[in-house]
Amino acid sequence: ILPAQKRQDSLPILYVRGSYYDVGYNVGRTFCGLIKTLIETHPSLNNEYLPIYETPEGKEIYDRTYQCVNKYYPHYMRELQGLSDGSNIPFYKLFLLHLDDVLPASVNQRNQNGCQGCSSVCLNEPHNEILGHTEDAFKEVLNNIFILNAHITESEPEEKFTAFCYAGLLPGYAMGFNNYGLIYSVNIIGAKYLGAGKLPRAFVARKLLTADSLESALKILRCKGSGIADAMSINLTFLNQAGDRLFHNIEVSPTYPISNESALSVLTISPGEVIFHANKFLRLQLPECEGPLVDSSNDRHKTRENHILTDSKSVNELLGDMTHSRHTVFRNSGMINTVAVGIFNCNARTWSIYMDNPKTSDPIVVLSLDY
């Protein structure tokens, strides 16, 4: 096991074009070192997922989920196979990462989700239309991240997107944008009861990179015929929409009792409004796992009350806040670290990415949101 990593002021960007398999293979080949490091050190994978996978019950849940994903998203399974072949990491280990807590939750009948999770803010003010996001993860993820600019020629229509990625995971499970003007961020939510044999949120978030409208995004998240396996919150807007700027926060979760369609709650953030969302349900009335994830979310929401949000500087100050005694918005120590901060500026059509606290550092890169 490697020693704790120092935060690096470094963010690789890979441009790749080809089939789903080609894209996965080239990501795996390019970032095999990062992927290997994360696989070797990931606490949940090594301490929970792999031991459960070796049990008959765990293998049965793995197989059911594999069949479901292969039915609805066979192209993303080819992409993941390419990632496996390119990085020389066994497919089952990468697939277990995408199952996240579905395996332990299904075996133990309830979600044990810890305190990892992100914070997002949508500010909809004149000349300050901002989506800001902290990407928070296990400290082992620190520096094992990259930006992927992908053009998938196999699909119809072809996929074009730019996404912030974790080593070993498909793109989509963090923040990014596509050629239709979609910009979005993901916050996990700890639903108490998860769906074995359903579509894991990591694959649903990958599909979200194809959305060309709010309607198509909702159709993707609804997962009709299967339902989503685990919960998340999506914050999004479309840069090219007609009329006033509208942001949307969408809470998506497996239903309880579990059914074959996701539960959705959509909130629209109109001009003059703002929303802050961490890692708990704000609207869906569904059982939620109590504990560190909800406690952390409550503390971050209390911190948000101390900030008046008017422009990008005030958003940076909120997302860089480290004042709370227990759970800060920007996390720089402990089990969970903020591995990056992204600021989407709809007016400037830019995506600024910070590798350190946005209050006290400059972005390492500012990407254009234009295709």
mmCIF file of C-alpha atoms in Angstrom:
data_model
loop_
_atom_site.group_PDB
_atom_site.id
_atom_site.type_symbol
_atom_site.label_atom_id
_atom_site.label_comp_id
_atom_site.label_asym_id
_atom_site.label_seq_id
_atom_site.Cartn_x
_atom_site.Cartn_y
_atom_site.Cartn_z
ATOM 1 C CA ILE A 1 0.000 0.000 0.000
ATOM 2 C CA LEU A 2 1.358 3.366 -0.976
ATOM 3 C CA PRO A 3 1.834 6.121 1.624
ATOM 4 C CA ALA A 4 -0.621 8.997 1.757
ATOM 5 C CA GLN A 5 -0.262 11.117 -1.335
ATOM 6 C CA LYS A 6 0.495 14.795 -1.380
ATOM 7 C CA ARG A 7 -1.960 16.926 -3.328
ATOM 8 C CA GLN A 8 -0.429 17.502 -6.777
ATOM 9 C CA ASP A 9 -0.999 20.505 -9.001
ATOM 10 C CA SER A 10 -1.451 18.256 -12.012
ATOM 11 C CA LEU A 11 -4.377 17.165 -14.171
ATOM 12 C CA PRO A 12 -3.811 15.045 -17.302
ATOM 13 C CA ILE A 13 -6.117 15.547 -20.292
ATOM 14 C CA LEU A 14 -6.581 12.814 -22.896
ATOM 15 C CA TYR A 15 -8.136 13.306 -26.318
ATOM 16 C CA VAL A 16 -9.390 10.057 -27.846
ATOM 17 C CA ARG A 17 -11.559 8.992 -30.785
ATOM 18 C CA GLY A 18 -12.906 5.628 -31.909
ATOM 19 C CA SER A 19 -15.339 2.876 -30.948
ATOM 20 C CA TYR A 20 -16.491 2.313 -27.380
ATOM 21 C CA TYR A 21 -13.887 -0.403 -26.981
ATOM 22 C CA ASP A 22 -11.179 1.784 -28.553
ATOM 23 C CA VAL A 23 -11.938 4.675 -26.203
ATOM 24 C CA GLY A 24 -11.902 2.398 -23.162
ATOM 25 C CA TYR A 25 -8.708 0.679 -24.301
ATOM 26 C CA ASN A 26 -6.828 3.920 -24.877
ATOM 27 C CA VAL A 27 -7.954 5.340 -21.529
ATOM 28 C CA GLY A 28 -6.765 2.126 -19.855
ATOM 29 C CA ARG A 29 -3.464 2.071 -21.722
ATOM 30 C CA THR A 30 -2.757 5.742 -21.019
ATOM 31 C CA PHE A 31 -3.718 5.763 -17.340
ATOM 32 C CA CYS A 32 -2.834 2.166 -16.380
ATOM 33 C CA GLY A 33 -0.527 3.430 -13.622
ATOM 34 C CA LEU A 34 -3.236 5.562 -12.034
ATOM 35 C CA ILE A 35 -5.788 2.760 -12.348
ATOM 36 C CA LYS A 36 -3.440 0.189 -10.809
ATOM 37 C CA THR A 37 -2.691 2.516 -7.891
ATOM 38 C CA LEU A 38 -6.377 3.092 -7.207
ATOM 39 C CA ILE A 39 -7.282 -0.602 -7.489
ATOM 40 C CA GLU A 40 -4.524 -1.528 -5.035
ATOM 41 C CA THR A 41 -5.433 1.119 -2.460
ATOM 42 C CA HIS A 42 -9.236 1.602 -2.759
ATOM 43 C CA PRO A 43 -10.563 0.832 0.758
ATOM 44 C CA SER A 44 -14.104 -0.230 -0.156
ATOM 45 C CA LEU A 45 -12.995 -2.424 -3.055
ATOM 46 C CA ASN A 46 -10.395 -4.301 -1.044
ATOM 47 C CA ASN A 47 -12.132 -4.427 2.341
ATOM 48 C CA GLU A 48 -15.749 -4.950 1.241
ATOM 49 C CA TYR A 49 -16.491 -5.544 -2.437
ATOM 50 C CA LEU A 50 -13.878 -8.198 -3.211
ATOM 51 C CA PRO A 51 -14.513 -10.323 -0.072
ATOM 52 C CA ILE A 52 -18.291 -10.226 -0.679
ATOM 53 C CA TYR A 53 -17.774 -11.043 -4.372
ATOM 54 C CA GLU A 54 -16.060 -14.277 -3.319
ATOM 55 C CA THR A 55 -19.229 -15.468 -1.534
ATOM 56 C CA PRO A 56 -22.032 -17.310 -3.388
ATOM 57 C CA GLU A 57 -24.538 -14.559 -2.547
ATOM 58 C CA GLY A 58 -22.156 -11.817 -3.653
ATOM 59 C CA LYS A 59 -21.381 -13.584 -6.930
ATOM 60 C CA GLU A 60 -25.102 -14.049 -7.608
ATOM 61 C CA ILE A 61 -25.760 -10.300 -7.135
ATOM 62 C CA TYR A 62 -22.755 -9.479 -9.325
ATOM 63 C CA ASP A 63 -24.046 -11.771 -12.084
ATOM 64 C CA ARG A 64 -27.585 -10.350 -11.958
ATOM 65 C CA THR A 65 -26.266 -6.800 -12.171
ATOM 66 C CA TYR A 66 -23.876 -7.752 -14.993
ATOM 67 C CA GLN A 67 -26.784 -9.196 -16.984
ATOM 68 C CA CYS A 68 -28.895 -6.078 -16.407
ATOM 69 C CA VAL A 69 -26.167 -3.681 -17.516
ATOM 70 C CA ASN A 70 -25.316 -5.867 -20.494
ATOM 71 C CA LYS A 71 -28.995 -5.840 -21.531
ATOM 72 C CA TYR A 72 -29.471 -2.071 -21.414
ATOM 73 C CA TYR A 73 -25.928 -0.743 -21.978
ATOM 74 C CA PRO A 74 -23.918 -3.378 -23.924
ATOM 75 C CA HIS A 75 -21.861 -0.610 -25.540
ATOM 76 C CA TYR A 76 -20.682 0.640 -22.141
ATOM 77 C CA MET A 77 -19.734 -2.906 -21.218
ATOM 78 C CA ARG A 78 -17.538 -2.952 -24.340
ATOM 79 C CA GLU A 79 -16.039 0.347 -23.207
ATOM 80 C CA LEU A 80 -15.335 -1.137 -19.774
ATOM 81 C CA GLN A 81 -13.806 -4.253 -21.374
ATOM 82 C CA GLY A 82 -11.500 -1.966 -23.334
ATOM 83 C CA LEU A 83 -10.562 -0.197 -20.110
ATOM 84 C CA SER A 84 -9.773 -3.581 -18.568
ATOM 85 C CA ASP A 85 -7.696 -4.780 -21.523
ATOM 86 C CA GLY A 86 -5.820 -1.497 -21.873
ATOM 87 C CA SER A 87 -4.936 -1.263 -18.172
ATOM 88 C CA ASN A 88 -4.418 -5.023 -17.666
ATOM 89 C CA ILE A 89 -6.780 -4.918 -14.671
ATOM 90 C CA PRO A 90 -9.303 -7.788 -14.395
ATOM 91 C CA PHE A 91 -12.757 -6.793 -15.632
ATOM 92 C CA TYR A 92 -14.526 -7.993 -12.484
ATOM 93 C CA LYS A 93 -12.530 -5.598 -10.295
ATOM 94 C CA LEU A 94 -13.482 -2.624 -12.470
ATOM 95 C CA PHE A 95 -17.121 -3.743 -12.589
ATOM 96 C CA LEU A 96 -17.174 -4.019 -8.782
ATOM 97 C CA LEU A 97 -16.048 -0.377 -8.573
ATOM 98 C CA HIS A 98 -19.074 0.560 -10.679
ATOM 99 C CA LEU A 99 -21.412 -1.410 -8.399
ATOM 100 C CA ASP A 100 -20.244 0.835 -5.564
ATOM 101 C CA ASP A 101 -22.233 -0.038 -2.415
ATOM 102 C CA VAL A 102 -24.872 -2.131 -4.209
ATOM 103 C CA LEU A 103 -23.088 -5.372 -3.342
ATOM 104 C CA PRO A 104 -22.631 -4.844 0.432
ATOM 105 C CA ALA A 105 -26.028 -3.179 0.743
ATOM 106 C CA SER A 106 -27.780 -6.077 -0.995
ATOM 107 C CA VAL A 107 -26.030 -8.691 1.116
ATOM 108 C CA ASN A 108 -26.530 -6.793 4.378
ATOM 109 C CA GLN A 109 -30.045 -5.615 3.390
ATOM 110 C CA ARG A 110 -29.182 -1.968 4.008
ATOM 111 C CA ASN A 111 -26.739 0.654 2.775
ATOM 112 C CA GLN A 112 -23.661 1.256 4.919
ATOM 113 C CA ASN A 113 -22.568 4.295 2.881
ATOM 114 C CA GLY A 114 -19.864 6.338 4.610
ATOM 115 C CA CYS A 115 -19.287 10.077 4.467
ATOM 116 C CA GLN A 116 -17.887 10.401 0.958
ATOM 117 C CA GLY A 117 -19.843 12.737 -1.260
ATOM 118 C CA CYS A 118 -19.768 16.073 -3.059
ATOM 119 C CA SER A 119 -21.317 19.536 -2.825
ATOM 120 C CA SER A 120 -22.936 21.379 -5.739
ATOM 121 C CA VAL A 121 -24.384 24.855 -6.130
ATOM 122 C CA CYS A 122 -26.436 26.325 -8.973
ATOM 123 C CA LEU A 123 -26.512 30.129 -8.990
ATOM 124 C CA ASN A 124 -28.879 31.726 -11.491
ATOM 125 C CA GLU A 125 -28.245 35.463 -11.382
ATOM 126 C CA PRO A 126 -27.998 37.878 -14.339
ATOM 127 C CA HIS A 127 -24.464 37.654 -15.781
ATOM 128 C CA ASN A 128 -23.619 35.082 -13.087
ATOM 129 C CA GLU A 129 -25.072 31.768 -14.221
ATOM 130 C CA ILE A 130 -22.812 29.357 -12.353
ATOM 131 C CA LEU A 131 -22.736 25.639 -11.596
ATOM 132 C CA GLY A 132 -20.056 24.886 -9.001
ATOM 133 C CA HIS A 133 -19.048 21.479 -7.679
ATOM 134 C CA THR A 134 -16.585 19.932 -5.226
ATOM 135 C CA GLU A 135 -15.451 16.459 -6.226
ATOM 136 C CA ASP A 136 -14.980 14.607 -2.942
ATOM 137 C CA ALA A 137 -13.721 11.033 -2.616
ATOM 138 C CA PHE A 138 -11.569 8.697 -0.564
ATOM 139 C CA LYS A 139 -8.122 10.194 0.033
ATOM 140 C CA GLU A 140 -6.718 7.320 -2.048
ATOM 141 C CA VAL A 141 -8.394 8.875 -5.107
ATOM 142 C CA LEU A 142 -6.368 12.091 -4.715
ATOM 143 C CA ASN A 143 -4.298 12.621 -7.902
ATOM 144 C CA ASN A 144 -5.769 9.479 -9.547
ATOM 145 C CA ILE A 145 -7.993 11.595 -11.777
ATOM 146 C CA PHE A 146 -7.961 13.013 -15.301
ATOM 147 C CA ILE A 147 -9.996 14.812 -17.964
ATOM 148 C CA LEU A 148 -11.266 12.838 -20.953
ATOM 149 C CA ASN A 149 -12.270 14.472 -24.233
ATOM 150 C CA ALA A 150 -13.915 11.663 -26.174
ATOM 151 C CA HIS A 151 -15.431 11.291 -29.627
ATOM 152 C CA ILE A 152 -17.162 7.929 -30.025
ATOM 153 C CA THR A 153 -17.647 7.215 -33.720
ATOM 154 C CA GLU A 154 -19.434 3.882 -33.272
ATOM 155 C CA SER A 155 -22.670 5.348 -31.923
ATOM 156 C CA GLU A 156 -25.526 6.926 -33.855
ATOM 157 C CA PRO A 157 -25.524 9.820 -33.312
ATOM 158 C CA GLU A 158 -21.851 9.972 -32.428
ATOM 159 C CA GLU A 159 -20.960 10.830 -28.820
ATOM 160 C CA LYS A 160 -18.812 13.869 -28.074
ATOM 161 C CA PHE A 161 -18.128 14.876 -24.490
ATOM 162 C CA THR A 162 -15.557 16.113 -22.004
ATOM 163 C CA ALA A 163 -15.646 14.619 -18.513
ATOM 164 C CA PHE A 164 -13.753 14.677 -15.226
ATOM 165 C CA CYS A 165 -12.901 11.035 -14.533
ATOM 166 C CA TYR A 166 -11.749 8.752 -11.760
ATOM 167 C CA ALA A 167 -9.080 6.221 -12.704
ATOM 168 C CA GLY A 168 -10.824 2.877 -13.188
ATOM 169 C CA LEU A 169 -14.337 4.261 -13.700
ATOM 170 C CA LEU A 170 -16.181 5.085 -16.899
ATOM 171 C CA PRO A 171 -16.608 8.814 -17.598
ATOM 172 C CA GLY A 172 -19.739 10.567 -16.377
ATOM 173 C CA TYR A 173 -19.684 9.838 -12.657
ATOM 174 C CA ALA A 174 -18.470 13.291 -11.561
ATOM 175 C CA MET A 175 -18.954 16.352 -13.780
ATOM 176 C CA GLY A 176 -18.684 17.220 -17.451
ATOM 177 C CA PHE A 177 -20.309 18.555 -20.621
ATOM 178 C CA ASN A 178 -21.222 17.398 -24.104
ATOM 179 C CA ASN A 179 -21.702 18.694 -27.649
ATOM 180 C CA TYR A 180 -25.407 19.397 -27.007
ATOM 181 C CA GLY A 181 -24.555 22.054 -24.424
ATOM 182 C CA LEU A 182 -25.283 19.853 -21.407
ATOM 183 C CA ILE A 183 -23.241 20.702 -18.299
ATOM 184 C CA TYR A 184 -23.782 18.716 -15.120
ATOM 185 C CA SER A 185 -22.455 17.422 -11.812
ATOM 186 C CA VAL A 186 -23.241 14.316 -9.753
ATOM 187 C CA ASN A 187 -23.782 14.009 -5.996
ATOM 188 C CA ILE A 188 -24.280 10.540 -4.547
ATOM 189 C CA ILE A 189 -27.125 9.984 -2.068
ATOM 190 C CA GLY A 190 -27.289 7.133 0.426
ATOM 191 C CA ALA A 191 -30.675 5.530 -0.169
ATOM 192 C CA LYS A 192 -31.210 2.936 2.544
ATOM 193 C CA TYR A 193 -32.411 0.141 0.263
ATOM 194 C CA LEU A 194 -30.577 -0.479 -3.014
ATOM 195 C CA GLY A 195 -31.594 -2.542 -6.012
ATOM 196 C CA ALA A 196 -29.625 -5.690 -6.747
ATOM 197 C CA GLY A 197 -29.773 -6.581 -10.434
ATOM 198 C CA LYS A 198 -30.646 -2.981 -11.386
ATOM 199 C CA LEU A 199 -28.629 -0.329 -13.266
ATOM 200 C CA PRO A 200 -25.833 1.106 -11.062
ATOM 201 C CA ARG A 201 -25.727 4.909 -10.990
ATOM 202 C CA ALA A 202 -22.184 4.925 -12.435
ATOM 203 C CA PHE A 203 -23.526 3.445 -15.698
ATOM 204 C CA VAL A 204 -26.599 5.695 -15.702
ATOM 205 C CA ALA A 205 -24.327 8.723 -15.252
ATOM 206 C CA ARG A 206 -22.259 7.483 -18.209
ATOM 207 C CA LYS A 207 -25.430 7.419 -20.323
ATOM 208 C CA LEU A 208 -26.260 10.949 -19.174
ATOM 209 C CA LEU A 209 -23.323 12.195 -21.274
ATOM 210 C CA THR A 210 -25.536 11.559 -24.333
ATOM 211 C CA ALA A 211 -28.466 13.765 -23.201
ATOM 212 C CA ASP A 212 -29.514 16.458 -25.680
ATOM 213 C CA SER A 213 -32.435 17.914 -23.669
ATOM 214 C CA LEU A 214 -34.010 17.848 -20.238
ATOM 215 C CA GLU A 215 -36.557 15.345 -21.558
ATOM 216 C CA SER A 216 -33.851 12.941 -22.724
ATOM 217 C CA ALA A 217 -31.977 13.343 -19.416
ATOM 218 C CA LEU A 218 -35.126 12.429 -17.475
ATOM 219 C CA LYS A 219 -35.725 9.423 -19.720
ATOM 220 C CA ILE A 220 -32.184 8.208 -19.041
ATOM 221 C CA LEU A 221 -32.533 8.679 -15.285
ATOM 222 C CA ARG A 222 -35.938 6.994 -15.174
ATOM 223 C CA CYS A 223 -34.325 3.700 -16.316
ATOM 224 C CA LYS A 224 -37.695 2.316 -17.385
ATOM 225 C CA GLY A 225 -37.751 -1.484 -17.309
ATOM 226 C CA SER A 226 -35.009 -1.754 -14.707
ATOM 227 C CA GLY A 227 -34.839 1.199 -12.368
ATOM 228 C CA ILE A 228 -31.638 2.604 -10.928
ATOM 229 C CA ALA A 229 -29.750 0.551 -8.333
ATOM 230 C CA ASP A 230 -28.527 3.394 -6.092
ATOM 231 C CA ALA A 231 -29.349 7.060 -5.577
ATOM 232 C CA MET A 232 -27.817 10.319 -6.754
ATOM 233 C CA SER A 233 -28.559 13.977 -7.362
ATOM 234 C CA ILE A 234 -27.906 15.570 -10.765
ATOM 235 C CA ASN A 235 -27.410 19.315 -11.253
ATOM 236 C CA LEU A 236 -27.630 20.377 -14.889
ATOM 237 C CA THR A 237 -28.421 22.957 -17.499
ATOM 238 C CA PHE A 238 -28.226 23.177 -21.288
ATOM 239 C CA LEU A 239 -26.151 26.073 -22.583
ATOM 240 C CA ASN A 240 -28.029 26.248 -25.886
ATOM 241 C CA GLN A 241 -31.569 26.333 -24.505
ATOM 242 C CA ALA A 242 -33.900 29.075 -25.737
ATOM 243 C CA GLY A 243 -35.177 31.743 -23.368
ATOM 244 C CA ASP A 244 -34.101 32.283 -19.774
ATOM 245 C CA ARG A 245 -31.371 30.217 -18.158
ATOM 246 C CA LEU A 246 -32.852 27.309 -16.205
ATOM 247 C CA PHE A 247 -30.906 24.955 -13.957
ATOM 248 C CA HIS A 248 -32.418 21.683 -12.769
ATOM 249 C CA ASN A 249 -31.707 19.563 -9.731
ATOM 250 C CA ILE A 250 -32.888 15.976 -10.155
ATOM 251 C CA GLU A 251 -32.957 13.520 -7.288
ATOM 252 C CA VAL A 252 -33.033 9.950 -8.615
ATOM 253 C CA SER A 253 -33.308 6.827 -6.500
ATOM 254 C CA PRO A 254 -34.478 3.246 -6.434
ATOM 255 C CA THR A 255 -38.056 3.160 -5.230
ATOM 256 C CA TYR A 256 -39.066 1.504 -1.979
ATOM 257 C CA PRO A 257 -40.340 -1.130 -2.290
ATOM 258 C CA ILE A 258 -37.988 -1.711 -5.242
ATOM 259 C CA SER A 259 -39.631 -1.451 -8.679
ATOM 260 C CA ASN A 260 -38.608 -1.394 -12.345
ATOM 261 C CA GLU A 261 -38.468 2.400 -12.676
ATOM 262 C CA SER A 262 -36.492 5.048 -10.813
ATOM 263 C CA ALA A 263 -38.075 7.563 -8.482
ATOM 264 C CA LEU A 264 -37.429 11.128 -9.681
ATOM 265 C CA SER A 265 -37.895 14.592 -8.207
ATOM 266 C CA VAL A 266 -37.111 17.603 -10.395
ATOM 267 C CA LEU A 267 -36.578 21.132 -9.105
ATOM 268 C CA THR A 268 -36.096 24.005 -11.555
ATOM 269 C CA ILE A 269 -33.851 26.899 -10.515
ATOM 270 C CA SER A 270 -35.184 29.965 -12.344
ATOM 271 C CA PRO A 271 -33.490 33.369 -12.789
ATOM 272 C CA GLY A 272 -32.822 34.960 -9.389
ATOM 273 C CA GLU A 273 -32.747 31.602 -7.567
ATOM 274 C CA VAL A 274 -30.010 29.409 -6.119
ATOM 275 C CA ILE A 275 -29.760 25.849 -4.809
ATOM 276 C CA PHE A 276 -27.119 24.062 -2.764
ATOM 277 C CA HIS A 277 -27.207 20.266 -2.753
ATOM 278 C CA ALA A 278 -24.973 17.878 -0.836
ATOM 279 C CA ASN A 279 -25.603 14.158 -0.280
ATOM 280 C CA LYS A 280 -29.070 13.728 1.157
ATOM 281 C CA PHE A 281 -32.610 13.807 -0.189
ATOM 282 C CA LEU A 282 -34.128 17.276 -0.077
ATOM 283 C CA ARG A 283 -37.443 16.272 -1.682
ATOM 284 C CA LEU A 284 -37.813 12.528 -2.312
ATOM 285 C CA GLN A 285 -39.540 10.904 0.647
ATOM 286 C CA LEU A 286 -37.589 7.651 0.673
ATOM 287 C CA PRO A 287 -35.693 5.749 3.388
ATOM 288 C CA GLU A 288 -32.157 7.070 3.732
ATOM 289 C CA CYS A 289 -29.137 5.637 5.513
ATOM 290 C CA GLU A 290 -28.539 7.667 8.655
ATOM 291 C CA GLY A 291 -24.982 8.336 9.700
ATOM 292 C CA PRO A 292 -21.879 10.147 8.417
ATOM 293 C CA LEU A 293 -23.180 10.949 4.916
ATOM 294 C CA VAL A 294 -26.332 12.684 6.175
ATOM 295 C CA ASP A 295 -24.491 14.281 9.123
ATOM 296 C CA SER A 296 -21.871 15.691 6.765
ATOM 297 C CA SER A 297 -24.564 16.947 4.398
ATOM 298 C CA ASN A 298 -26.418 18.694 7.232
ATOM 299 C CA ASP A 299 -23.227 20.431 8.358
ATOM 300 C CA ARG A 300 -22.407 21.564 4.826
ATOM 301 C CA HIS A 301 -25.945 22.900 4.407
ATOM 302 C CA LYS A 302 -25.482 24.882 7.643
ATOM 303 C CA THR A 303 -22.263 26.343 6.227
ATOM 304 C CA ARG A 304 -24.125 27.346 3.073
ATOM 305 C CA GLU A 305 -26.473 29.486 5.225
ATOM 306 C CA ASN A 306 -23.497 31.699 6.133
ATOM 307 C CA HIS A 307 -22.869 32.666 2.511
ATOM 308 C CA ILE A 308 -24.645 35.180 0.298
ATOM 309 C CA LEU A 309 -24.237 33.923 -3.259
ATOM 310 C CA THR A 310 -24.167 36.592 -5.946
ATOM 311 C CA ASP A 311 -21.303 35.791 -8.324
ATOM 312 C CA SER A 312 -18.534 33.310 -9.130
ATOM 313 C CA LYS A 313 -16.283 34.681 -6.378
ATOM 314 C CA SER A 314 -18.925 34.015 -3.735
ATOM 315 C CA VAL A 315 -19.426 30.489 -5.115
ATOM 316 C CA ASN A 316 -15.668 29.890 -4.826
ATOM 317 C CA GLU A 317 -15.751 31.109 -1.241
ATOM 318 C CA LEU A 318 -18.562 28.695 -0.367
ATOM 319 C CA LEU A 319 -16.950 25.702 -2.074
ATOM 320 C CA GLY A 320 -13.631 26.563 -0.420
ATOM 321 C CA ASP A 321 -15.122 26.995 3.066
ATOM 322 C CA MET A 322 -13.216 25.090 5.777
ATOM 323 C CA THR A 323 -14.728 26.742 8.863
ATOM 324 C CA HIS A 324 -17.043 24.016 10.186
ATOM 325 C CA SER A 325 -15.642 22.148 13.169
ATOM 326 C CA ARG A 326 -16.736 18.693 11.935
ATOM 327 C CA HIS A 327 -17.538 18.595 8.228
ATOM 328 C CA THR A 328 -16.159 21.291 5.946
ATOM 329 C CA VAL A 329 -17.280 21.968 2.380
ATOM 330 C CA PHE A 330 -13.706 21.822 1.072
ATOM 331 C CA ARG A 331 -12.040 18.802 2.622
ATOM 332 C CA ASN A 332 -8.274 18.607 2.964
ATOM 333 C CA SER A 333 -7.738 15.943 5.608
ATOM 334 C CA GLY A 334 -9.180 12.728 6.971
ATOM 335 C CA MET A 335 -10.684 9.787 5.112
ATOM 336 C CA ILE A 336 -12.404 11.991 2.492
ATOM 337 C CA ASN A 337 -10.623 14.671 0.446
ATOM 338 C CA THR A 338 -11.833 17.209 -2.091
ATOM 339 C CA VAL A 339 -9.860 16.004 -5.105
ATOM 340 C CA ALA A 340 -10.920 18.898 -7.365
ATOM 341 C CA VAL A 341 -13.391 21.770 -7.712
ATOM 342 C CA GLY A 342 -15.160 22.625 -10.961
ATOM 343 C CA ILE A 343 -16.796 25.953 -11.808
ATOM 344 C CA PHE A 344 -18.986 26.049 -14.922
ATOM 345 C CA ASN A 345 -19.607 29.653 -16.020
ATOM 346 C CA CYS A 346 -22.506 29.666 -18.479
ATOM 347 C CA ASN A 347 -21.988 33.327 -19.399
ATOM 348 C CA ALA A 348 -18.307 32.964 -20.216
ATOM 349 C CA ARG A 349 -18.879 29.394 -21.479
ATOM 350 C CA THR A 350 -15.915 28.119 -19.479
ATOM 351 C CA TRP A 351 -15.136 25.270 -17.072
ATOM 352 C CA SER A 352 -12.495 26.207 -14.494
ATOM 353 C CA ILE A 353 -10.947 23.287 -12.616
ATOM 354 C CA TYR A 354 -9.088 23.753 -9.340
ATOM 355 C CA MET A 355 -6.800 21.134 -7.826
ATOM 356 C CA ASP A 356 -6.724 22.971 -4.496
ATOM 357 C CA ASN A 357 -8.965 25.315 -2.512
ATOM 358 C CA PRO A 358 -10.678 27.715 -4.962
ATOM 359 C CA LYS A 359 -10.586 30.491 -2.333
ATOM 360 C CA THR A 360 -6.795 30.540 -2.285
ATOM 361 C CA SER A 361 -5.618 29.057 -5.585
ATOM 362 C CA ASP A 362 -5.969 29.595 -9.314
ATOM 363 C CA PRO A 363 -7.559 27.030 -11.627
ATOM 364 C CA ILE A 364 -5.091 24.637 -13.178
ATOM 365 C CA VAL A 365 -7.038 24.825 -16.431
ATOM 366 C CA VAL A 366 -9.934 26.767 -17.919
ATOM 367 C CA LEU A 367 -11.658 24.777 -20.659
ATOM 368 C CA SER A 368 -14.026 26.154 -23.274
ATOM 369 C CA LEU A 369 -17.543 24.691 -23.185
ATOM 370 C CA ASP A 370 -17.955 25.180 -26.927
ATOM 371 C CA TYR A 371 -17.925 22.286 -29.377
#
